mmCIF file with all atom_site columns, C-alpha atoms in Angstrom:
data_model
loop_
_atom_site.group_PDB
_atom_site.id
_atom_site.type_symbol
_atom_site.label_atom_id
_atom_site.label_alt_id
_atom_site.label_comp_id
_atom_site.label_asym_id
_atom_site.label_entity_id
_atom_site.label_seq_id
_atom_site.pdbx_PDB_ins_code
_atom_site.Cartn_x
_atom_site.Cartn_y
_atom_site.Cartn_z
_atom_site.occupancy
_atom_site.B_iso_or_equiv
_atom_site.pdbx_formal_charge
_atom_site.auth_seq_id
_atom_site.auth_comp_id
_atom_site.auth_asym_id
_atom_site.auth_atom_id
_atom_site.pdbx_PDB_model_num
ATOM 1   C CA . MET A 1 1   ? 41.517 110.275 57.637 1.00 40.00 ? 7   MET A CA 1
ATOM 2   C CA . THR A 1 2   ? 43.196 108.942 60.569 1.00 61.00 ? 8   THR A CA 1
ATOM 3   C CA . ALA A 1 3   ? 45.372 106.345 60.441 1.00 77.00 ? 9   ALA A CA 1
ATOM 4   C CA . GLU A 1 4   ? 44.446 103.016 61.762 1.00 90.00 ? 10  GLU A CA 1
ATOM 5   C CA . THR A 1 5   ? 45.562 102.227 65.613 1.00 95.00 ? 11  THR A CA 1
ATOM 6   C CA . VAL A 1 6   ? 47.786 98.923  65.675 1.00 96.00 ? 12  VAL A CA 1
ATOM 7   C CA . TYR A 1 7   ? 49.294 96.824  68.680 1.00 97.00 ? 13  TYR A CA 1
ATOM 8   C CA . THR A 1 8   ? 51.034 93.556  69.564 1.00 97.00 ? 14  THR A CA 1
ATOM 9   C CA . THR A 1 9   ? 52.952 92.723  72.500 1.00 97.00 ? 15  THR A CA 1
ATOM 10  C CA . ILE A 1 10  ? 56.356 91.606  73.232 1.00 96.00 ? 16  ILE A CA 1
ATOM 11  C CA . ASP A 1 11  ? 58.165 89.706  75.928 1.00 96.00 ? 17  ASP A CA 1
ATOM 12  C CA . SER A 1 12  ? 60.776 91.446  78.035 1.00 96.00 ? 18  SER A CA 1
ATOM 13  C CA . PRO A 1 13  ? 62.743 91.127  81.316 1.00 96.00 ? 19  PRO A CA 1
ATOM 14  C CA . LEU A 1 14  ? 59.609 93.346  83.104 1.00 95.00 ? 20  LEU A CA 1
ATOM 15  C CA . GLY A 1 15  ? 57.097 91.093  81.551 1.00 94.00 ? 21  GLY A CA 1
ATOM 16  C CA . GLU A 1 16  ? 54.846 91.390  78.456 1.00 96.00 ? 22  GLU A CA 1
ATOM 17  C CA . LEU A 1 17  ? 54.763 94.787  77.198 1.00 97.00 ? 23  LEU A CA 1
ATOM 18  C CA . LEU A 1 18  ? 51.937 96.541  75.069 1.00 97.00 ? 24  LEU A CA 1
ATOM 19  C CA . LEU A 1 19  ? 52.925 98.415  72.004 1.00 97.00 ? 25  LEU A CA 1
ATOM 20  C CA . VAL A 1 20  ? 50.177 100.747 70.434 1.00 97.00 ? 26  VAL A CA 1
ATOM 21  C CA . GLY A 1 21  ? 50.914 102.985 67.291 1.00 96.00 ? 27  GLY A CA 1
ATOM 22  C CA . ALA A 1 22  ? 49.885 103.703 63.521 1.00 94.00 ? 28  ALA A CA 1
ATOM 23  C CA . GLU A 1 23  ? 51.554 102.614 60.687 1.00 92.00 ? 29  GLU A CA 1
ATOM 24  C CA . SER A 1 24  ? 53.278 105.266 58.713 1.00 90.00 ? 30  SER A CA 1
ATOM 25  C CA . ALA A 1 25  ? 55.009 105.129 55.423 1.00 89.00 ? 31  ALA A CA 1
ATOM 26  C CA . THR A 1 26  ? 57.642 108.188 56.985 1.00 91.00 ? 32  THR A CA 1
ATOM 27  C CA . ALA A 1 27  ? 58.220 106.694 60.257 1.00 90.00 ? 33  ALA A CA 1
ATOM 28  C CA . ARG A 1 28  ? 61.563 104.633 61.192 1.00 88.00 ? 34  ARG A CA 1
ATOM 29  C CA . GLY A 1 29  ? 60.813 101.071 60.945 1.00 87.00 ? 35  GLY A CA 1
ATOM 30  C CA . GLY A 1 30  ? 57.216 101.666 59.542 1.00 90.00 ? 36  GLY A CA 1
ATOM 31  C CA . THR A 1 31  ? 54.977 102.311 62.661 1.00 94.00 ? 37  THR A CA 1
ATOM 32  C CA . VAL A 1 32  ? 54.812 105.444 64.956 1.00 95.00 ? 38  VAL A CA 1
ATOM 33  C CA . LEU A 1 33  ? 54.625 104.482 68.493 1.00 97.00 ? 39  LEU A CA 1
ATOM 34  C CA . ALA A 1 34  ? 51.630 106.210 70.822 1.00 96.00 ? 40  ALA A CA 1
ATOM 35  C CA . SER A 1 35  ? 52.297 103.915 73.686 1.00 96.00 ? 41  SER A CA 1
ATOM 36  C CA . LEU A 1 36  ? 54.364 101.636 75.614 1.00 96.00 ? 42  LEU A CA 1
ATOM 37  C CA . SER A 1 37  ? 52.785 99.978  78.618 1.00 94.00 ? 43  SER A CA 1
ATOM 38  C CA . LEU A 1 38  ? 54.092 97.833  81.402 1.00 91.00 ? 44  LEU A CA 1
ATOM 39  C CA . PRO A 1 39  ? 52.238 95.032  82.910 1.00 86.00 ? 45  PRO A CA 1
ATOM 40  C CA . GLY A 1 40  ? 50.253 96.293  86.250 1.00 85.00 ? 46  GLY A CA 1
ATOM 41  C CA . GLN A 1 41  ? 51.081 99.695  84.921 1.00 88.00 ? 47  GLN A CA 1
ATOM 42  C CA . LYS A 1 42  ? 48.988 102.507 86.570 1.00 84.00 ? 48  LYS A CA 1
ATOM 43  C CA . GLY A 1 43  ? 47.293 104.479 83.506 1.00 84.00 ? 49  GLY A CA 1
ATOM 44  C CA . ALA A 1 44  ? 48.347 101.315 80.915 1.00 88.00 ? 50  ALA A CA 1
ATOM 45  C CA . ALA A 1 45  ? 46.872 101.568 77.529 1.00 91.00 ? 51  ALA A CA 1
ATOM 46  C CA . VAL A 1 46  ? 44.006 99.014  76.935 1.00 92.00 ? 52  VAL A CA 1
ATOM 47  C CA . VAL A 1 47  ? 43.247 97.207  73.581 1.00 93.00 ? 53  VAL A CA 1
ATOM 48  C CA . GLN A 1 48  ? 40.218 98.781  72.187 1.00 94.00 ? 54  GLN A CA 1
ATOM 49  C CA . ASP A 1 49  ? 37.578 97.387  69.644 1.00 95.00 ? 55  ASP A CA 1
ATOM 50  C CA . GLY A 1 50  ? 39.030 98.294  66.126 1.00 95.00 ? 56  GLY A CA 1
ATOM 51  C CA . TRP A 1 51  ? 42.472 98.019  66.775 1.00 96.00 ? 57  TRP A CA 1
ATOM 52  C CA . ARG A 1 52  ? 44.389 95.677  64.651 1.00 96.00 ? 58  ARG A CA 1
ATOM 53  C CA . ARG A 1 53  ? 46.985 93.256  66.095 1.00 97.00 ? 59  ARG A CA 1
ATOM 54  C CA . SER A 1 54  ? 50.152 93.859  64.259 1.00 96.00 ? 60  SER A CA 1
ATOM 55  C CA . PRO A 1 55  ? 53.539 92.053  65.049 1.00 96.00 ? 61  PRO A CA 1
ATOM 56  C CA . THR A 1 56  ? 55.281 93.015  61.825 1.00 95.00 ? 62  THR A CA 1
ATOM 57  C CA . ALA A 1 57  ? 54.228 96.590  62.560 1.00 95.00 ? 63  ALA A CA 1
ATOM 58  C CA . PHE A 1 58  ? 56.720 96.538  65.568 1.00 96.00 ? 64  PHE A CA 1
ATOM 59  C CA . GLU A 1 59  ? 59.404 95.096  64.690 1.00 96.00 ? 65  GLU A CA 1
ATOM 60  C CA . GLU A 1 60  ? 61.790 97.405  64.596 1.00 95.00 ? 66  GLU A CA 1
ATOM 61  C CA . ILE A 1 61  ? 60.746 98.757  67.798 1.00 96.00 ? 67  ILE A CA 1
ATOM 62  C CA . GLY A 1 62  ? 61.119 95.134  69.261 1.00 97.00 ? 68  GLY A CA 1
ATOM 63  C CA . ARG A 1 63  ? 64.587 94.863  67.939 1.00 97.00 ? 69  ARG A CA 1
ATOM 64  C CA . GLN A 1 64  ? 65.398 98.219  69.879 1.00 97.00 ? 70  GLN A CA 1
ATOM 65  C CA . LEU A 1 65  ? 63.732 97.144  72.848 1.00 97.00 ? 71  LEU A CA 1
ATOM 66  C CA . THR A 1 66  ? 65.332 93.792  72.976 1.00 97.00 ? 72  THR A CA 1
ATOM 67  C CA . ALA A 1 67  ? 68.684 95.288  72.285 1.00 97.00 ? 73  ALA A CA 1
ATOM 68  C CA . TYR A 1 68  ? 67.989 98.025  75.363 1.00 97.00 ? 74  TYR A CA 1
ATOM 69  C CA . PHE A 1 69  ? 67.147 95.026  77.851 1.00 97.00 ? 75  PHE A CA 1
ATOM 70  C CA . ASP A 1 70  ? 70.472 93.289  76.665 1.00 96.00 ? 76  ASP A CA 1
ATOM 71  C CA . GLY A 1 71  ? 72.371 96.352  77.570 1.00 94.00 ? 77  GLY A CA 1
ATOM 72  C CA . GLY A 1 72  ? 73.542 96.825  74.002 1.00 94.00 ? 78  GLY A CA 1
ATOM 73  C CA . LEU A 1 73  ? 71.435 100.231 73.313 1.00 96.00 ? 79  LEU A CA 1
ATOM 74  C CA . THR A 1 74  ? 71.623 103.661 75.076 1.00 96.00 ? 80  THR A CA 1
ATOM 75  C CA . HIS A 1 75  ? 69.157 105.446 72.854 1.00 94.00 ? 81  HIS A CA 1
ATOM 76  C CA . PHE A 1 76  ? 66.071 104.574 71.140 1.00 96.00 ? 82  PHE A CA 1
ATOM 77  C CA . ALA A 1 77  ? 65.727 105.906 67.467 1.00 94.00 ? 83  ALA A CA 1
ATOM 78  C CA . ILE A 1 78  ? 61.799 105.374 67.273 1.00 95.00 ? 84  ILE A CA 1
ATOM 79  C CA . ASP A 1 79  ? 59.379 108.041 66.130 1.00 94.00 ? 85  ASP A CA 1
ATOM 80  C CA . CYS A 1 80  ? 56.459 108.318 68.656 1.00 94.00 ? 86  CYS A CA 1
ATOM 81  C CA . THR A 1 81  ? 53.337 110.544 68.564 1.00 90.00 ? 87  THR A CA 1
ATOM 82  C CA . ALA A 1 82  ? 53.578 114.022 70.456 1.00 81.00 ? 88  ALA A CA 1
ATOM 83  C CA . GLY A 1 83  ? 50.170 113.772 72.425 1.00 89.00 ? 89  GLY A CA 1
ATOM 84  C CA . GLY A 1 84  ? 49.939 115.366 76.017 1.00 92.00 ? 90  GLY A CA 1
ATOM 85  C CA . THR A 1 85  ? 49.661 119.204 76.996 1.00 92.00 ? 91  THR A CA 1
ATOM 86  C CA . ASP A 1 86  ? 52.229 121.596 76.484 1.00 92.00 ? 92  ASP A CA 1
ATOM 87  C CA . PHE A 1 87  ? 53.614 121.430 79.921 1.00 93.00 ? 93  PHE A CA 1
ATOM 88  C CA . GLN A 1 88  ? 53.895 117.661 79.662 1.00 94.00 ? 94  GLN A CA 1
ATOM 89  C CA . ARG A 1 89  ? 55.651 117.803 76.363 1.00 94.00 ? 95  ARG A CA 1
ATOM 90  C CA . ARG A 1 90  ? 58.074 120.160 78.297 1.00 94.00 ? 96  ARG A CA 1
ATOM 91  C CA . VAL A 1 91  ? 58.475 117.806 80.997 1.00 95.00 ? 97  VAL A CA 1
ATOM 92  C CA . TRP A 1 92  ? 58.734 114.745 78.473 1.00 96.00 ? 98  TRP A CA 1
ATOM 93  C CA . GLN A 1 93  ? 61.472 116.423 76.614 1.00 95.00 ? 99  GLN A CA 1
ATOM 94  C CA . ALA A 1 94  ? 63.360 117.076 79.778 1.00 95.00 ? 100 ALA A CA 1
ATOM 95  C CA . LEU A 1 95  ? 63.415 113.221 80.715 1.00 96.00 ? 101 LEU A CA 1
ATOM 96  C CA . GLU A 1 96  ? 64.737 112.296 76.869 1.00 95.00 ? 102 GLU A CA 1
ATOM 97  C CA . GLU A 1 97  ? 67.735 114.496 77.532 1.00 95.00 ? 103 GLU A CA 1
ATOM 98  C CA . ILE A 1 98  ? 68.952 112.501 80.877 1.00 96.00 ? 104 ILE A CA 1
ATOM 99  C CA . PRO A 1 99  ? 71.749 110.414 79.563 1.00 96.00 ? 105 PRO A CA 1
ATOM 100 C CA . TYR A 1 100 ? 71.505 107.045 79.650 1.00 96.00 ? 106 TYR A CA 1
ATOM 101 C CA . GLY A 1 101 ? 73.235 105.428 82.870 1.00 95.00 ? 107 GLY A CA 1
ATOM 102 C CA . THR A 1 102 ? 72.437 108.779 84.827 1.00 96.00 ? 108 THR A CA 1
ATOM 103 C CA . THR A 1 103 ? 69.679 109.898 86.780 1.00 96.00 ? 109 THR A CA 1
ATOM 104 C CA . ALA A 1 104 ? 68.095 113.545 87.567 1.00 95.00 ? 110 ALA A CA 1
ATOM 105 C CA . THR A 1 105 ? 66.044 114.836 90.326 1.00 94.00 ? 111 THR A CA 1
ATOM 106 C CA . TYR A 1 106 ? 62.099 115.788 89.746 1.00 93.00 ? 112 TYR A CA 1
ATOM 107 C CA . GLY A 1 107 ? 63.559 119.320 90.954 1.00 92.00 ? 113 GLY A CA 1
ATOM 108 C CA . GLU A 1 108 ? 65.948 119.268 87.978 1.00 93.00 ? 114 GLU A CA 1
ATOM 109 C CA . ILE A 1 109 ? 63.346 118.287 85.740 1.00 94.00 ? 115 ILE A CA 1
ATOM 110 C CA . ALA A 1 110 ? 61.272 121.137 86.851 1.00 93.00 ? 116 ALA A CA 1
ATOM 111 C CA . GLN A 1 111 ? 63.999 123.401 86.310 1.00 91.00 ? 117 GLN A CA 1
ATOM 112 C CA . GLN A 1 112 ? 64.681 122.152 82.759 1.00 90.00 ? 118 GLN A CA 1
ATOM 113 C CA . ALA A 1 113 ? 60.993 122.347 81.988 1.00 89.00 ? 119 ALA A CA 1
ATOM 114 C CA . GLY A 1 114 ? 60.917 126.047 82.993 1.00 87.00 ? 120 GLY A CA 1
ATOM 115 C CA . THR A 1 115 ? 58.766 125.327 86.517 1.00 85.00 ? 121 THR A CA 1
ATOM 116 C CA . ALA A 1 116 ? 59.476 126.413 89.814 1.00 74.00 ? 122 ALA A CA 1
ATOM 117 C CA . ARG A 1 117 ? 60.585 124.102 92.706 1.00 69.00 ? 123 ARG A CA 1
ATOM 118 C CA . ALA A 1 118 ? 56.612 124.887 93.701 1.00 66.00 ? 124 ALA A CA 1
ATOM 119 C CA . GLY A 1 119 ? 55.599 123.054 90.415 1.00 83.00 ? 125 GLY A CA 1
ATOM 120 C CA . ILE A 1 120 ? 57.890 119.685 91.201 1.00 87.00 ? 126 ILE A CA 1
ATOM 121 C CA . ARG A 1 121 ? 54.058 117.947 91.879 1.00 88.00 ? 127 ARG A CA 1
ATOM 122 C CA . ALA A 1 122 ? 52.945 118.940 88.800 1.00 91.00 ? 128 ALA A CA 1
ATOM 123 C CA . VAL A 1 123 ? 55.914 117.353 87.198 1.00 93.00 ? 129 VAL A CA 1
ATOM 124 C CA . GLY A 1 124 ? 55.699 114.273 88.928 1.00 92.00 ? 130 GLY A CA 1
ATOM 125 C CA . THR A 1 125 ? 52.332 114.106 87.543 1.00 93.00 ? 131 THR A CA 1
ATOM 126 C CA . ALA A 1 126 ? 53.478 114.860 83.934 1.00 94.00 ? 132 ALA A CA 1
ATOM 127 C CA . ILE A 1 127 ? 56.047 112.184 84.324 1.00 94.00 ? 133 ILE A CA 1
ATOM 128 C CA . GLY A 1 128 ? 53.315 109.655 85.518 1.00 93.00 ? 134 GLY A CA 1
ATOM 129 C CA . ARG A 1 129 ? 51.131 110.329 82.549 1.00 93.00 ? 135 ARG A CA 1
ATOM 130 C CA . ASN A 1 130 ? 54.129 109.395 80.254 1.00 94.00 ? 136 ASN A CA 1
ATOM 131 C CA . PRO A 1 131 ? 52.758 107.044 77.736 1.00 94.00 ? 137 PRO A CA 1
ATOM 132 C CA . LEU A 1 132 ? 55.636 105.612 76.757 1.00 95.00 ? 138 LEU A CA 1
ATOM 133 C CA . LEU A 1 133 ? 57.639 103.774 79.720 1.00 94.00 ? 139 LEU A CA 1
ATOM 134 C CA . VAL A 1 134 ? 61.249 102.877 78.723 1.00 96.00 ? 140 VAL A CA 1
ATOM 135 C CA . VAL A 1 135 ? 61.528 104.585 75.740 1.00 96.00 ? 141 VAL A CA 1
ATOM 136 C CA . ARG A 1 136 ? 61.152 107.972 77.246 1.00 95.00 ? 142 ARG A CA 1
ATOM 137 C CA . PRO A 1 137 ? 63.292 107.385 80.313 1.00 96.00 ? 143 PRO A CA 1
ATOM 138 C CA . CYS A 1 138 ? 61.056 108.389 83.239 1.00 95.00 ? 144 CYS A CA 1
ATOM 139 C CA . HIS A 1 139 ? 62.803 105.706 85.214 1.00 96.00 ? 145 HIS A CA 1
ATOM 140 C CA . ARG A 1 140 ? 65.753 107.748 85.256 1.00 97.00 ? 146 ARG A CA 1
ATOM 141 C CA . VAL A 1 141 ? 63.632 110.336 87.710 1.00 95.00 ? 147 VAL A CA 1
ATOM 142 C CA . ILE A 1 142 ? 64.428 109.947 91.390 1.00 94.00 ? 148 ILE A CA 1
ATOM 143 C CA . GLY A 1 143 ? 64.040 111.547 94.662 1.00 91.00 ? 149 GLY A CA 1
ATOM 144 C CA . SER A 1 144 ? 66.143 114.395 95.822 1.00 89.00 ? 150 SER A CA 1
ATOM 145 C CA . ASP A 1 145 ? 67.654 112.470 98.678 1.00 89.00 ? 151 ASP A CA 1
ATOM 146 C CA . GLY A 1 146 ? 68.592 109.801 96.053 1.00 88.00 ? 152 GLY A CA 1
ATOM 147 C CA . ALA A 1 147 ? 65.598 107.435 96.692 1.00 88.00 ? 153 ALA A CA 1
ATOM 148 C CA . LEU A 1 148 ? 63.380 105.509 93.989 1.00 91.00 ? 154 LEU A CA 1
ATOM 149 C CA . ARG A 1 149 ? 60.270 107.546 93.637 1.00 88.00 ? 155 ARG A CA 1
ATOM 150 C CA . GLY A 1 150 ? 57.093 106.749 91.957 1.00 86.00 ? 156 GLY A CA 1
ATOM 151 C CA . TYR A 1 151 ? 57.075 104.772 88.627 1.00 90.00 ? 157 TYR A CA 1
ATOM 152 C CA . ALA A 1 152 ? 53.818 103.857 86.808 1.00 88.00 ? 158 ALA A CA 1
ATOM 153 C CA . GLY A 1 153 ? 55.191 100.480 85.985 1.00 90.00 ? 159 GLY A CA 1
ATOM 154 C CA . GLY A 1 154 ? 56.239 99.742  89.769 1.00 91.00 ? 160 GLY A CA 1
ATOM 155 C CA . LEU A 1 155 ? 59.172 100.359 91.461 1.00 92.00 ? 161 LEU A CA 1
ATOM 156 C CA . ALA A 1 156 ? 60.939 97.121  90.997 1.00 93.00 ? 162 ALA A CA 1
ATOM 157 C CA . SER A 1 157 ? 60.716 97.734  87.299 1.00 94.00 ? 163 SER A CA 1
ATOM 158 C CA . LYS A 1 158 ? 62.137 101.096 87.915 1.00 95.00 ? 164 LYS A CA 1
ATOM 159 C CA . GLU A 1 159 ? 64.986 99.374  89.872 1.00 95.00 ? 165 GLU A CA 1
ATOM 160 C CA . HIS A 1 160 ? 65.245 97.169  87.124 1.00 95.00 ? 166 HIS A CA 1
ATOM 161 C CA . LEU A 1 161 ? 65.748 99.292  84.299 1.00 96.00 ? 167 LEU A CA 1
ATOM 162 C CA . LEU A 1 162 ? 68.343 101.607 86.296 1.00 96.00 ? 168 LEU A CA 1
ATOM 163 C CA . GLY A 1 163 ? 70.142 98.156  86.804 1.00 95.00 ? 169 GLY A CA 1
ATOM 164 C CA . ILE A 1 164 ? 70.521 97.486  83.139 1.00 95.00 ? 170 ILE A CA 1
ATOM 165 C CA . GLU A 1 165 ? 71.919 101.139 82.866 1.00 96.00 ? 171 GLU A CA 1
ATOM 166 C CA . GLY A 1 166 ? 74.375 100.833 85.294 1.00 93.00 ? 172 GLY A CA 1
ATOM 167 C CA . ALA A 1 167 ? 72.898 103.747 87.393 1.00 90.00 ? 173 ALA A CA 1
ATOM 168 C CA . LEU A 1 168 ? 71.719 102.483 90.612 1.00 77.00 ? 174 LEU A CA 1
ATOM 169 C CA . MET A 1 169 ? 73.359 103.617 93.820 1.00 64.00 ? 175 MET A CA 1
ATOM 170 C CA . SER A 1 170 ? 75.227 101.323 95.751 1.00 50.00 ? 176 SER A CA 1
#
């Protein structure tokens, strides 16, 4: 039997976020997060028939997001579903290792994920399919020239998140 999908929306400085997951007796806060979508996000989750709205299921996740947006949290302690292909999971693991307040280039992520420089485009695609924006910090990936490049939630959101973390170059 599969777990029931639950969802809620929460307000943030980026707009209303859609959180999707499954309740779990073993997850921190009682919910495993499957998706966090921003308004207008390319490839964002869409509420489906049969999903149950449950704001209480996401209280702990919401508390951590609020603390992050307020500048008081630098690392999330949220259980998330694995999802993705083996390659995507390697890229996503590399994202999770980028320290708060710093950035990495697509080339650095490719190298960390064990992909040749020729694989940078595939790395960009995998990053673009990250279902856990903000929590899995794909916003910390920039171009080799230091420019902000592609973000499923939009470059304004990416710039805002990097600003919260003090990672924007002047």
